[in-house]
Amino acid sequence: MNTDKKATNFIIKLRVFTQKYLNPENENDFQKDAESLRALFDDFAIIDVFSSFRIVDCYNEIKISLMKLERFADKNSDIYIPFEQLLHHFYTVMQNLYFYEIFGFFSTTVHPEDIPELNLPCKVFCGCAEGWQREPYLDKDGKVKYLNVVRFQDPENSEVPLCIKIGGCAELIEPREKCSLTDEQLRILCNFVNHNRGSIILHIAGVLDSKQFFNALEFQDKIYKSKYCIEFEYVKTSSRRSSGPYYVDMNDMTFSQAQKFYKKIWKEIRLEPENLDAAYPLYSLKVIKRRPALNSCCFCKKIFNDEGNSTWPIYYKDDAETYRCCDECNDKYVIPARKDRSRIMQFRNQFGIDYTEYRE
């Protein structure tokens, strides 16, 4: 049995094992099953290189089991401590492999000193391979779900990167006490994710390589100095609605070179959609000439040539400035939502805007 098959078998058995021993009535067979599971794990999790991204799936499944143990297990049970020790053994070994392989070879690290204009307080890791950015969590009902994230290195705990979600309004998804950054530093990181979401998504999808990704970030605050840019849209899987157009400035090739290159990329995307992360199915990708003060209304998609209008409170916090609207939509949606707050959710549902974290 090759390594990937062993890893797949381990994932299945760990899932069954966790579900079985969350119920204290099944304690009798614990030792035998635990030894069998550990033997399977130790048989494949000792190599330096995985031949596929099953390493990500293993790592995520172990984290899910740890979360379930913490939330649902009887802490007074005789098997709770050995159960916890077994999972921590899996986690420690796989974490070393995961960060060596995934962060070593499939992550683009944005160092604060490389782009000082961004004013980043720490390193930020932006994945450039499928599955890298998916972070598992348990919802309030205990169901396993995934968020798309970027990760950053906490200055006081560099061993395990923390996560900021990409979708909606960027925010820290771990408990606040895990992060030593100040509120202002966290705000800078969240703004970085919000403002560069388009570039990050294209990088994850493999459309932008690391050099192009850095160029896009470097010129984010100099958006109108670029002569051309990439315009793209993707389908939001939760609502099946368009994300609206994103613009990513490019400066490392001529316009004709960019056209030729992205025609090739788009052809590959259309022929091989499975190469893209399912969370970001692109359906529009083109190179366009950049015109100063060119914006697209986030509601009606019409182009306007002024500053546009804030979309608060339909869009929330920093997103209200990122997603701006034309005067007509401002009168039609934004002003009515400010006058009658009961209409906020009506408009969010209408345009597929997911803000479950919104608070009055």
Short mmCIF file of C-alpha atoms in Angstrom, two decimals:
data_model
loop_
_atom_site.label_atom_id
_atom_site.label_comp_id
_atom_site.label_asym_id
_atom_site.label_seq_id
_atom_site.Cartn_x
_atom_site.Cartn_y
_atom_site.Cartn_z
CA MET A 1 0.00 0.00 0.00
CA ASN A 2 1.56 3.34 -1.02
CA THR A 3 1.80 6.36 1.24
CA ASP A 4 -1.22 8.19 -0.13
CA LYS A 5 -3.44 5.13 0.29
CA LYS A 6 -2.20 4.67 3.84
CA ALA A 7 -2.91 8.33 4.56
CA THR A 8 -6.44 7.97 3.13
CA ASN A 9 -7.00 4.84 5.21
CA PHE A 10 -5.78 6.68 8.31
CA ILE A 11 -8.21 9.55 7.72
CA ILE A 12 -11.15 7.12 7.46
CA LYS A 13 -10.11 5.14 10.54
CA LEU A 14 -9.43 8.28 12.62
CA ARG A 15 -12.89 9.62 11.77
CA VAL A 16 -14.53 6.35 12.87
CA PHE A 17 -12.27 6.09 15.94
CA THR A 18 -13.10 9.63 17.10
CA GLN A 19 -16.84 9.18 16.65
CA LYS A 20 -16.76 5.85 18.51
CA TYR A 21 -14.81 6.98 21.55
CA LEU A 22 -16.61 10.26 22.09
CA ASN A 23 -19.23 7.92 23.55
CA PRO A 24 -17.93 6.67 26.95
CA GLU A 25 -19.94 3.43 26.56
CA ASN A 26 -17.33 2.18 24.06
CA GLU A 27 -14.28 2.40 26.35
CA ASN A 28 -13.52 -1.35 26.48
CA ASP A 29 -11.89 -1.61 23.05
CA PHE A 30 -10.03 1.70 23.25
CA GLN A 31 -6.51 0.39 23.90
CA LYS A 32 -6.59 -2.16 21.08
CA ASP A 33 -8.04 0.32 18.54
CA ALA A 34 -5.63 3.07 19.65
CA GLU A 35 -2.59 0.82 19.14
CA SER A 36 -3.83 -0.22 15.70
CA LEU A 37 -4.44 3.39 14.65
CA ARG A 38 -1.05 4.53 15.91
CA ALA A 39 0.71 1.70 14.08
CA LEU A 40 -0.99 2.76 10.84
CA PHE A 41 -0.02 6.39 11.41
CA ASP A 42 3.60 5.64 12.29
CA ASP A 43 3.89 3.51 9.17
CA PHE A 44 3.42 6.46 6.80
CA ALA A 45 3.96 9.70 8.76
CA ILE A 46 7.74 9.40 8.96
CA ILE A 47 8.74 10.39 5.44
CA ASP A 48 10.17 13.70 4.26
CA VAL A 49 8.05 14.18 1.17
CA PHE A 50 4.42 13.37 0.41
CA SER A 51 3.56 12.60 -3.20
CA SER A 52 0.26 14.45 -2.96
CA PHE A 53 -1.65 16.89 -0.78
CA ARG A 54 -3.08 14.14 1.41
CA ILE A 55 -0.78 15.62 4.05
CA VAL A 56 -3.17 18.58 4.24
CA ASP A 57 -6.17 16.29 4.63
CA CYS A 58 -4.43 14.31 7.39
CA TYR A 59 -3.47 17.44 9.25
CA ASN A 60 -6.98 18.87 9.01
CA GLU A 61 -8.63 15.62 10.11
CA ILE A 62 -6.43 15.47 13.21
CA LYS A 63 -7.38 19.07 14.08
CA ILE A 64 -11.06 18.20 13.64
CA SER A 65 -10.71 15.24 16.03
CA LEU A 66 -9.01 17.48 18.60
CA MET A 67 -11.81 20.04 18.33
CA LYS A 68 -14.45 17.33 18.75
CA LEU A 69 -12.60 15.90 21.75
CA GLU A 70 -12.45 19.31 23.41
CA ARG A 71 -16.12 20.07 22.80
CA PHE A 72 -17.90 16.74 23.14
CA ALA A 73 -15.80 14.25 25.16
CA ASP A 74 -16.43 13.45 28.81
CA LYS A 75 -13.33 14.86 30.52
CA ASN A 76 -13.93 12.57 33.54
CA SER A 77 -13.79 9.45 31.39
CA ASP A 78 -10.94 6.96 31.96
CA ILE A 79 -9.94 7.19 28.30
CA TYR A 80 -10.01 10.98 27.97
CA ILE A 81 -6.31 11.54 28.81
CA PRO A 82 -4.93 8.67 26.66
CA PHE A 83 -7.30 9.75 23.87
CA GLU A 84 -5.97 13.31 24.09
CA GLN A 85 -2.34 12.10 24.22
CA LEU A 86 -2.84 9.95 21.12
CA LEU A 87 -4.29 12.84 19.12
CA HIS A 88 -1.53 15.19 20.27
CA HIS A 89 1.05 12.65 19.09
CA PHE A 90 -0.59 12.61 15.66
CA TYR A 91 -0.84 16.40 15.65
CA THR A 92 2.80 17.04 16.62
CA VAL A 93 4.23 14.67 14.00
CA MET A 94 1.92 15.81 11.21
CA GLN A 95 2.36 19.47 12.10
CA ASN A 96 6.12 19.15 11.53
CA LEU A 97 5.55 17.50 8.15
CA TYR A 98 2.79 19.91 7.21
CA PHE A 99 4.73 23.09 7.92
CA TYR A 100 7.90 21.73 6.35
CA GLU A 101 6.20 20.64 3.14
CA ILE A 102 3.33 23.08 2.75
CA PHE A 103 4.87 26.25 4.14
CA GLY A 104 8.26 25.40 2.73
CA PHE A 105 7.24 24.78 -0.85
CA PHE A 106 3.62 25.84 -1.42
CA SER A 107 3.36 29.17 0.36
CA THR A 108 4.37 32.65 -0.73
CA THR A 109 5.58 34.56 2.31
CA VAL A 110 5.06 38.32 2.39
CA HIS A 111 7.81 39.75 4.59
CA PRO A 112 7.16 43.23 6.05
CA GLU A 113 10.60 44.44 4.95
CA ASP A 114 9.94 43.41 1.32
CA ILE A 115 7.01 45.79 0.88
CA PRO A 116 7.32 48.43 3.63
CA GLU A 117 4.42 50.44 2.10
CA LEU A 118 2.04 47.77 3.39
CA ASN A 119 3.11 48.44 7.00
CA LEU A 120 2.60 44.77 7.94
CA PRO A 121 3.35 43.93 11.60
CA CYS A 122 4.49 40.35 10.84
CA LYS A 123 4.95 37.74 8.10
CA VAL A 124 1.89 36.74 6.09
CA PHE A 125 1.64 33.38 4.32
CA CYS A 126 -0.46 33.22 1.14
CA GLY A 127 -0.91 29.71 -0.23
CA CYS A 128 -0.31 28.95 -3.87
CA ALA A 129 -1.65 25.40 -4.02
CA GLU A 130 -5.11 23.82 -3.87
CA GLY A 131 -6.27 23.00 -0.36
CA TRP A 132 -3.58 25.07 1.38
CA GLN A 133 -5.96 27.83 2.44
CA ARG A 134 -8.82 25.68 3.77
CA GLU A 135 -9.09 25.76 7.57
CA PRO A 136 -11.53 23.38 9.34
CA TYR A 137 -13.80 24.46 12.18
CA LEU A 138 -16.89 23.20 13.98
CA ASP A 139 -20.10 25.21 13.75
CA LYS A 140 -22.46 25.61 16.70
CA ASP A 141 -24.07 22.24 15.86
CA GLY A 142 -20.73 20.46 15.73
CA LYS A 143 -20.71 20.06 11.96
CA VAL A 144 -17.38 20.31 10.19
CA LYS A 145 -17.03 23.30 7.87
CA TYR A 146 -14.13 25.04 6.18
CA LEU A 147 -13.05 28.65 5.84
CA ASN A 148 -10.66 30.00 3.22
CA VAL A 149 -7.88 31.81 5.05
CA VAL A 150 -4.47 33.40 4.87
CA ARG A 151 -2.10 32.77 7.74
CA PHE A 152 0.28 35.02 9.64
CA GLN A 153 3.08 34.52 12.12
CA ASP A 154 2.42 35.78 15.61
CA PRO A 155 5.64 37.42 16.90
CA GLU A 156 5.34 35.69 20.28
CA ASN A 157 4.36 32.25 18.94
CA SER A 158 6.02 31.52 15.63
CA GLU A 159 5.44 27.75 15.71
CA VAL A 160 1.80 27.71 14.57
CA PRO A 161 0.52 30.41 12.18
CA LEU A 162 -2.82 32.01 12.99
CA CYS A 163 -5.61 32.44 10.48
CA ILE A 164 -7.56 35.35 9.02
CA LYS A 165 -10.52 34.42 6.85
CA ILE A 166 -10.57 35.67 3.26
CA GLY A 167 -14.31 35.76 2.52
CA GLY A 168 -16.70 38.44 3.77
CA CYS A 169 -15.08 40.84 6.19
CA ALA A 170 -11.59 39.62 7.05
CA GLU A 171 -11.19 38.72 10.72
CA LEU A 172 -9.17 36.51 13.07
CA ILE A 173 -10.85 33.12 13.42
CA GLU A 174 -8.91 31.87 16.47
CA PRO A 175 -9.75 33.07 20.00
CA ARG A 176 -8.36 36.58 20.52
CA GLU A 177 -6.16 35.48 23.42
CA LYS A 178 -4.11 33.29 21.05
CA CYS A 179 -2.85 36.39 19.24
CA SER A 180 -0.32 38.78 20.79
CA LEU A 181 -0.83 41.52 18.17
CA THR A 182 -2.51 44.73 19.22
CA ASP A 183 -5.95 45.61 17.90
CA GLU A 184 -4.35 48.16 15.57
CA GLN A 185 -1.90 45.57 14.20
CA LEU A 186 -4.75 43.13 13.64
CA ARG A 187 -6.68 45.85 11.83
CA ILE A 188 -3.69 46.37 9.50
CA LEU A 189 -3.59 42.64 8.71
CA CYS A 190 -7.35 42.48 8.10
CA ASN A 191 -7.14 45.53 5.84
CA PHE A 192 -4.31 43.84 3.94
CA VAL A 193 -6.54 40.82 3.30
CA ASN A 194 -9.57 42.95 2.39
CA HIS A 195 -7.68 45.19 -0.01
CA ASN A 196 -5.73 42.38 -1.66
CA ARG A 197 -8.48 39.76 -1.74
CA GLY A 198 -8.52 39.68 -5.54
CA SER A 199 -4.78 39.05 -5.80
CA ILE A 200 -4.90 36.41 -3.06
CA ILE A 201 -7.72 34.50 -4.78
CA LEU A 202 -5.92 34.51 -8.12
CA HIS A 203 -2.73 33.34 -6.40
CA ILE A 204 -4.57 30.47 -4.70
CA ALA A 205 -6.12 29.50 -8.03
CA GLY A 206 -2.66 29.35 -9.58
CA VAL A 207 -3.28 32.17 -12.07
CA LEU A 208 -0.69 34.49 -10.50
CA ASP A 209 2.74 33.10 -9.71
CA SER A 210 4.71 34.46 -6.77
CA LYS A 211 6.43 37.23 -8.71
CA GLN A 212 3.17 38.46 -10.24
CA PHE A 213 1.50 38.21 -6.84
CA PHE A 214 4.17 40.40 -5.24
CA ASN A 215 3.84 42.95 -8.04
CA ALA A 216 0.11 43.09 -7.54
CA LEU A 217 0.57 43.68 -3.80
CA GLU A 218 3.34 46.21 -4.23
CA PHE A 219 1.23 48.43 -6.48
CA GLN A 220 -2.04 48.01 -4.60
CA ASP A 221 -1.78 51.49 -3.10
CA LYS A 222 -0.65 52.94 -6.46
CA ILE A 223 -3.56 51.50 -8.38
CA TYR A 224 -3.85 54.21 -11.04
CA LYS A 225 -0.14 54.23 -11.94
CA SER A 226 -0.55 50.84 -13.57
CA LYS A 227 -1.21 50.90 -17.32
CA TYR A 228 -3.25 47.69 -17.36
CA CYS A 229 -4.74 45.12 -15.02
CA ILE A 230 -6.51 41.77 -14.81
CA GLU A 231 -10.26 41.80 -14.33
CA PHE A 232 -11.88 38.62 -13.04
CA GLU A 233 -14.99 37.30 -11.32
CA TYR A 234 -15.79 34.08 -9.53
CA VAL A 235 -18.97 32.37 -8.36
CA LYS A 236 -19.71 32.45 -4.66
CA THR A 237 -20.52 28.82 -3.85
CA SER A 238 -22.76 29.72 -0.92
CA SER A 239 -25.11 31.88 -2.99
CA ARG A 240 -24.16 30.95 -6.59
CA ARG A 241 -23.98 34.68 -7.30
CA SER A 242 -21.19 36.63 -8.93
CA SER A 243 -18.52 38.07 -6.69
CA GLY A 244 -18.51 41.19 -8.84
CA PRO A 245 -15.37 42.21 -10.72
CA TYR A 246 -11.97 42.32 -9.04
CA TYR A 247 -9.07 44.29 -10.47
CA VAL A 248 -5.45 43.21 -10.01
CA ASP A 249 -2.74 45.52 -11.39
CA MET A 250 0.15 43.93 -13.27
CA ASN A 251 3.43 45.61 -14.18
CA ASP A 252 5.94 42.90 -15.00
CA MET A 253 5.14 42.34 -18.69
CA THR A 254 3.91 44.29 -21.70
CA PHE A 255 0.21 44.51 -22.43
CA SER A 256 0.51 42.24 -25.47
CA GLN A 257 2.48 39.70 -23.43
CA ALA A 258 -0.19 39.78 -20.73
CA GLN A 259 -2.97 39.26 -23.27
CA LYS A 260 -1.21 36.27 -24.79
CA PHE A 261 -0.36 34.75 -21.41
CA TYR A 262 -3.83 35.07 -19.91
CA LYS A 263 -5.57 33.77 -23.03
CA LYS A 264 -3.51 30.63 -22.48
CA ILE A 265 -4.36 30.54 -18.76
CA TRP A 266 -8.07 31.05 -19.42
CA LYS A 267 -8.07 28.24 -21.97
CA GLU A 268 -6.49 25.93 -19.42
CA ILE A 269 -9.03 26.94 -16.78
CA ARG A 270 -11.93 26.20 -19.11
CA LEU A 271 -10.49 22.84 -20.12
CA GLU A 272 -9.41 21.75 -16.66
CA PRO A 273 -11.73 23.32 -14.06
CA GLU A 274 -10.73 20.68 -11.51
CA ASN A 275 -7.36 22.41 -11.24
CA LEU A 276 -9.02 25.29 -9.39
CA ASP A 277 -10.07 25.33 -5.77
CA ALA A 278 -13.80 24.60 -5.74
CA ALA A 279 -14.33 27.62 -3.50
CA TYR A 280 -13.26 29.94 -6.32
CA PRO A 281 -14.67 28.79 -9.70
CA LEU A 282 -13.58 31.58 -12.05
CA TYR A 283 -15.84 32.36 -14.97
CA SER A 284 -14.39 35.65 -16.19
CA LEU A 285 -10.73 36.50 -16.68
CA LYS A 286 -9.33 39.16 -18.98
CA VAL A 287 -6.64 41.80 -19.26
CA ILE A 288 -7.92 45.37 -19.60
CA LYS A 289 -6.42 48.82 -19.92
CA ARG A 290 -6.49 50.71 -16.67
CA ARG A 291 -8.27 54.05 -16.80
CA PRO A 292 -7.96 56.51 -13.90
CA ALA A 293 -10.85 56.55 -11.42
CA LEU A 294 -12.57 53.63 -13.13
CA ASN A 295 -14.87 51.76 -10.76
CA SER A 296 -17.62 49.19 -10.99
CA CYS A 297 -20.77 49.45 -8.89
CA CYS A 298 -20.93 46.40 -6.62
CA PHE A 299 -24.72 46.18 -7.07
CA CYS A 300 -25.56 46.92 -10.71
CA LYS A 301 -22.00 46.43 -12.12
CA LYS A 302 -22.20 49.71 -14.07
CA ILE A 303 -18.96 51.64 -14.50
CA PHE A 304 -18.67 55.06 -12.87
CA ASN A 305 -15.81 57.55 -13.07
CA ASP A 306 -15.89 59.15 -9.65
CA GLU A 307 -15.33 58.06 -6.07
CA GLY A 308 -18.72 56.38 -5.81
CA ASN A 309 -20.48 55.88 -2.48
CA SER A 310 -19.88 53.90 0.68
CA THR A 311 -22.18 50.86 0.88
CA TRP A 312 -22.47 50.80 4.69
CA PRO A 313 -24.49 49.26 6.31
CA ILE A 314 -25.26 46.73 3.53
CA TYR A 315 -21.54 45.99 3.40
CA TYR A 316 -19.93 46.14 6.83
CA LYS A 317 -16.78 47.77 8.23
CA ASP A 318 -13.87 48.07 5.74
CA ASP A 319 -15.83 46.22 3.05
CA ALA A 320 -18.14 49.23 2.77
CA GLU A 321 -15.22 51.19 1.31
CA THR A 322 -13.92 48.32 -0.81
CA TYR A 323 -17.33 47.61 -2.37
CA ARG A 324 -18.63 51.02 -3.53
CA CYS A 325 -21.72 51.84 -5.53
CA CYS A 326 -22.99 54.33 -8.09
CA ASP A 327 -25.32 57.23 -7.22
CA GLU A 328 -28.39 55.41 -8.54
CA CYS A 329 -27.83 52.35 -6.36
CA ASN A 330 -26.93 54.56 -3.42
CA ASP A 331 -30.40 56.12 -3.68
CA LYS A 332 -32.08 52.77 -4.36
CA TYR A 333 -30.43 50.59 -1.69
CA VAL A 334 -27.95 52.26 0.67
CA ILE A 335 -29.97 55.28 1.81
CA PRO A 336 -33.15 53.20 2.38
CA ALA A 337 -31.09 50.69 4.41
CA ARG A 338 -29.77 53.49 6.60
CA LYS A 339 -33.24 54.85 7.19
CA ASP A 340 -34.87 51.45 7.77
CA ARG A 341 -32.39 48.94 9.22
CA SER A 342 -34.89 46.11 8.74
CA ARG A 343 -34.07 46.33 5.02
CA ILE A 344 -30.35 45.59 5.50
CA MET A 345 -30.81 41.80 5.45
CA GLN A 346 -33.29 42.09 2.58
CA PHE A 347 -30.65 43.75 0.40
CA ARG A 348 -27.86 41.42 1.59
CA ASN A 349 -29.93 38.39 0.63
CA GLN A 350 -30.80 40.01 -2.70
CA PHE A 351 -27.12 40.45 -3.61
CA GLY A 352 -25.78 37.30 -1.93
CA ILE A 353 -23.82 39.14 0.75
CA ASP A 354 -23.04 36.81 3.65
CA TYR A 355 -22.45 38.65 6.91
CA THR A 356 -23.40 36.24 9.65
CA GLU A 357 -20.84 38.01 11.86
CA TYR A 358 -22.66 41.37 11.57
CA ARG A 359 -23.60 42.98 14.85
CA GLU A 360 -25.60 46.12 15.42
#
